[in-house]
Amino acid sequence: MELTEIKEKIKNFKIEVPSWGFGKSGTRFHAFHIPGEARNVYEKIDDAAFVNKITDSVSAVAIHIPWDKVEDYKALKEYAEEKGLKIGAVNPNYFEDEDYLFGSLSNSNLKIRQKAIDQTFECIEIMKQTDSKILSMWIPDGSNYPGQIDFNKSFELLEDSLKQITRHLEKDMTMLLEYKFFEPAFYSTLLFDWGTSYMLSKELGENVKVLVDLGHHSQGTNIEFIVSLLSQKKKLGGFHFNSRKYADDDLTVGSLNPYELFLIFVELNKFFDLSAESQNQKISLVLDQSHNVKPKIPAVVQPLNNLQITYAKSLLVDYEKLKQAQENHDVIEAEEILKEAYETDVREILREVRKEKGLPEDTVKYVKESEEYWKMVKEREEF
Amino acid sequence: MELTEIKEKIKNFKIEVPSWGFGKSGTRFHAFHIPGEARNVYEKIDDAAFVNKITDSVSAVAIHIPWDKVEDYKALKEYAEEKGLKIGAVNPNYFEDEDYLFGSLSNSNLKIRQKAIDQTFECIEIMKQTDSKILSMWIPDGSNYPGQIDFNKSFELLEDSLKQITRHLEKDMTMLLEYKFFEPAFYSTLLFDWGTSYMLSKELGENVKVLVDLGHHSQGTNIEFIVSLLSQKKKLGGFHFNSRKYADDDLTVGSLNPYELFLIFVELNKFFDLSAESQNQKISLVLDQSHNVKPKIPAVVQPLNNLQITYAKSLLVDYEKLKQAQENHDVIEAEEILKEAYETDVREILREVRKEKGLPEDTVKYVKESEEYWKMVKEREEF
Amino acid sequence: MELTEIKEKIKNFKIEVPSWGFGKSGTRFHAFHIPGEARNVYEKIDDAAFVNKITDSVSAVAIHIPWDKVEDYKALKEYAEEKGLKIGAVNPNYFEDEDYLFGSLSNSNLKIRQKAIDQTFECIEIMKQTDSKILSMWIPDGSNYPGQIDFNKSFELLEDSLKQITRHLEKDMTMLLEYKFFEPAFYSTLLFDWGTSYMLSKELGENVKVLVDLGHHSQGTNIEFIVSLLSQKKKLGGFHFNSRKYADDDLTVGSLNPYELFLIFVELNKFFDLSAESQNQKISLVLDQSHNVKPKIPAVVQPLNNLQITYAKSLLVDYEKLKQAQENHDVIEAEEILKEAYETDVREILREVRKEKGLPEDTVKYVKESEEYWKMVKEREEF
Amino acid sequence: MELTEIKEKIKNFKIEVPSWGFGKSGTRFHAFHIPGEARNVYEKIDDAAFVNKITDSVSAVAIHIPWDKVEDYKALKEYAEEKGLKIGAVNPNYFEDEDYLFGSLSNSNLKIRQKAIDQTFECIEIMKQTDSKILSMWIPDGSNYPGQIDFNKSFELLEDSLKQITRHLEKDMTMLLEYKFFEPAFYSTLLFDWGTSYMLSKELGENVKVLVDLGHHSQGTNIEFIVSLLSQKKKLGGFHFNSRKYADDDLTVGSLNPYELFLIFVELNKFFDLSAESQNQKISLVLDQSHNVKPKIPAVVQPLNNLQITYAKSLLVDYEKLKQAQENHDVIEAEEILKEAYETDVREILREVRKEKGLPEDTVKYVKESEEYWKMVKEREEF
């Protein structure tokens, strides 16, 4: 690919940021206070707007319901638009209501199940008002002990709930089914791997697809192969970008094993043009991190940079030559073609792109030295 | 369940034993010689017959092609029948031919791929001659390094090969698709989890099902849930019974985490009557172990005992009461109902069953003291 | 072992229960309210006393500082004693103070480090006042990202802090060093495995030992071997009993893989007499669970039963015969000797023991039907 | 670090290559023939010499006994020296002799144990004759099933054997104790983690150290922390470089997760000067790969390049600035300092270094196009 084309693609490469990435978060042991945390959805949008101002690479702000509940969603949408942002994926929360102790959409208590369904309908309503097209479903239902649930009944109930919900979706809306290996259900999780989400997405129809969260796999899983397979079967709907060492650590994407991230992008490029205008609504690219020890805004700027680096490198791969090496079963050559791209220092390209856009060249450093940023932190700490 | 009914079920509970369980095996470091190893398929059938004589719980002998290749398969079948046995699942071997260095049924070298397909046709031919109804496919294809294969092309080629093979199956034949997390391909494996096998089984039709090998999952996987889900979706075709600590260790089934095995049987009982006459061809239950440090025949008798213990316990579960506890979300009660069955000492039941059948009551001990066994060992060592 | 001796041993087999096992707990996603939760340390002692009344198998109540902070520790001790209980291990909490965001005893900010040391001194003071002999240290220090900490400096600082603390211990006090594979530090944890704890325990002296928490190992770890090795080297100091499927799930001990628990007890019996009077202070046996979906008191009674079952089975092992089989390299025989004990239904023994002690025979069921229990639950819910 | 200094360091950075890396290898399923495989130790030395001729970065050839047994070791040493090479670590093989079915240095059969000890004495003799200073011990002893071995007795026997062996070492000889999480013993391995090797190295004395094989850890282990800790405690003796996805895959070092490798080198640089002249005998850096699908010589040249890239990047780290960021608890800054070095394209530096040394600039490509190489392959295939 020509350098100008690569630069053009990077210019249009946008990522959705999560509202919850700007607020307080923590582990089960403690949620430490980090100065500057956003305290409500408007501050979260302010923060996303600030990030976008210096990076021009935020496509939208994903919201979490009920965390981001407001009286007037049209007003919320307009607030975002004034700041140059859109509302992205709507994420219903099935893990916090006291009623969901034994499950939400799969609860054998039909009253509670209905509550979870109704709550999702409400999210679809919010989507209409905020012009969001993605219903991003993470269903934590499962069990902590052998015998606790009837696997089959629970799965059937979940499937039935999802069918009801799917029927409420408008034509241009997509439901994404996230999966997660474990936690908060420790013994069994109904949607525990890509296969469970894929199975349901097949039964639920074309506007239901699978969401890959990079931290939701068992150790040793080849994620890039899953990405490739789901793409091939037209069932890859989106990503939650983060990183992990052992479990669902929700660390900064690119902070551990960046080569794996690169290999994932290599597969994505075969199916998607990830530069924004063309990819719109085809694949949802969302940050999903939990910054326990990092200040929030820098902790969003940093992974955007990591993703741009990775995307740029993946564009440098000589895919034709790679195919040829694969045909020849030339294992070393195929690897070296990938490494040829991966080892390239693409930061100069990013700096040029930013310069041409009038953005700060070193975005991470910029935040650190930004008066606006520190003023905001100070103000939030004063109240 | 009444004790008499349980005893009846155990009497009819049969397991297929693998021909390769009686021969030499080892790790990549060394295959130690264990006195008494069978040296050809006829000795393997002799051994299976000996095991069956003292346990009356062998349903058939699974064979591996080309390891068990013979001139005359009808003769082989008759040899087995004379010994009171049938030929069970036929297992084509896709990992040993020098041509398969870069894959078999997914090889982008079409000549090699055709060879793998033809070899499978040959196995179907063997099935016809031996009256086997199960084609048990473990396809080790994958890659060792990033870039080595084009995931999508490889998967497409595999799918196409399987389609061709499926068309050759007779109506009462079933193809089982085994999956395996890794090894011998270390970076990617095309059928690496239940989802990949399930996906293909859906596309290939009703007589293609999924085979679960207990050692082929990533650490922490809830296998009983997979078993339950596949059963519910009518895609569970069979088992390879073994045990593992970390990877695909192929240890004696029941030797590690017997409670997990019990929980798997609890799920199976909800969908299948595992006692032989009724289960015939509905679900294939096969031992698949690699006895690196145990003498071969005792190492087949021991797991048959483990499986009987586990099956008996699983029959003792009060499934109605369990359902009730699940409805009530009474987690502790549900667990205790399972434990009530699991903690029961069922060995007295097994001894009674064996007594009624005229079999040795302690089968493991019996082999150890059997003159016939030691004579056989001695004879094989002399040549 | 004779049945009477076994019964005697079980009668004297006591476990320490954690104060935090009776209070509210949860995952990072939510801490669901479970009716009847204890709301302060006195209610926790009440609950432990109730458990002891019906099981006679509680040795003491472990406390967590600052969670269980009170004005007058002597009064707390007396309150426990009136209820027939002792104060057990004192557990300093290094994860909740806002100052510990970047570490406690290893913090390179020396003021914060000193605070953590002082806090530990305070715990030693509490030990003196409550007559506790065990300082149970879980130090969560580590890092979330590469580069965050200087491994060596952090380890040195930790070592130095522990040296200072060790000097403050009285002669009959023992410091236990718990290790944990990960969480809340996701990238690195200073005491991440038995080796790190062992290394420090060697450098710190004889009254520093290692604590094994069953949920704190990487997948596939052979815990019974670690137990055996630490015992052999006189460095095993105690246990936190729980169970897990994948990570540090803190589930009911014995609820998953009870055979592994049995194998751990088999090793313990070779070094320790776990029946209470003799084992006092030699090895600390403490429950450490987080009951997210179970009512608290039943969730402590149930694992005590599980531990008694496991201990009873482990006493049934014919250790002499096992040694003989090991000498003969008779792998199957050795396994069968273990299984002989494990498959035995010991619940009748437990019922007899309880009858002889005048306790309810089915303790789990007893709580469920106890008016006293339900009255307590009701009262706590009313305020 | 100045560029000239970096180049100087890279020029002197040498790696030991394993004789077994040039011969046939495979998985337990099959060892495929790869054209050009060396068939004896002389051909292996030829191959190592060829690799050194084009890379000038081979410090020595590690040998495996009995695989590389010859009549005259002085002659072997001279053969190597004529080719510009030394004999490196001597690796006794404890896994292949039929007598070692139930263990070698820990075998409770004292005759077999003595055989293993004697065999090691023989290796020390070989060291004397070949002027090797490193005895590299990988002891696969352990068990496949619960009960199979008495953990304590086995460990004691192993310890005693090692004591005897240590006494035979000459003053300037070092014994390295490798550890491995599992395989070929699947249930327990005596030296299964760094802690077991460290424990023994402490008891055995100063010339016993720990060897880290990158593929021998459980999933999720932070290897760089282990490296740092062992270095700090003066017990890090060396490396076996390779890469893995799940288990001990023995893939090309740097082929998966190269960032982890970089982080390991970052720790190493704090304790060792890895450039050859100064590091000699202080730390043993050895390739240990099993090239199942790659031609052998290219498969050694490629990782040498990967290691040079990684080493060069690790030299670029601004360690002073990193310390400062760590002191400030500036997590993002610390990460970015590491990334600043990691993202740099160092290949131009390597090309310059090679140019200055008169070597081919692209070593991987060079082999592919080398007439000498293809002639050798052809010749070996003809016989």
Coordinates of C-alpha atoms in Angstrom, one line a residue, chain B residues 24-34 37 290-293 296, chain D residues 26-28 66-67 93-102 138 140 144 183-186:
Chain B
K24 CA 3.1 -49.1 22.4
S25 CA 2.8 -45.4 23.1
G26 CA 4.7 -42.6 24.6
T27 CA 5.6 -38.9 24.7
R28 CA 7.6 -37.0 22.2
F29 CA 10.6 -37.8 24.4
H30 CA 10.4 -41.5 24.5
A31 CA 8.0 -44.4 24.1
F32 CA 9.0 -46.8 26.9
H33 CA 8.5 -50.5 26.3
I34 CA 5.9 -51.9 28.7
E37 CA 2.1 -54.6 24.6
S290 CA -2.2 -43.3 26.1
H291 CA -0.7 -45.5 28.9
N292 CA 2.9 -44.4 29.1
V293 CA 3.7 -45.9 32.4
K296 CA -1.8 -52.0 28.8
Chain D
G26 CA 8.9 -33.8 16.0
T27 CA 5.8 -34.2 18.2
R28 CA 4.6 -37.4 19.8
P66 CA 23.9 -39.7 24.6
W67 CA 22.6 -38.2 21.3
N93 CA 19.5 -37.0 28.8
Y94 CA 17.4 -38.5 31.6
F95 CA 14.4 -39.4 29.6
E96 CA 15.3 -41.9 27.0
D97 CA 16.9 -44.9 28.7
E98 CA 14.4 -47.7 29.2
D99 CA 15.5 -47.9 32.8
Y100 CA 14.2 -44.4 33.5
L101 CA 10.5 -45.3 33.0
F102 CA 10.0 -44.5 36.7
W138 CA 16.8 -31.0 32.8
P140 CA 12.0 -34.9 33.8
N144 CA 1.7 -39.5 35.8
E183 CA 5.7 -33.2 30.4
P184 CA 6.7 -35.9 30.1
A185 CA 5.4 -36.4 33.6
F186 CA 1.9 -35.2 33.4

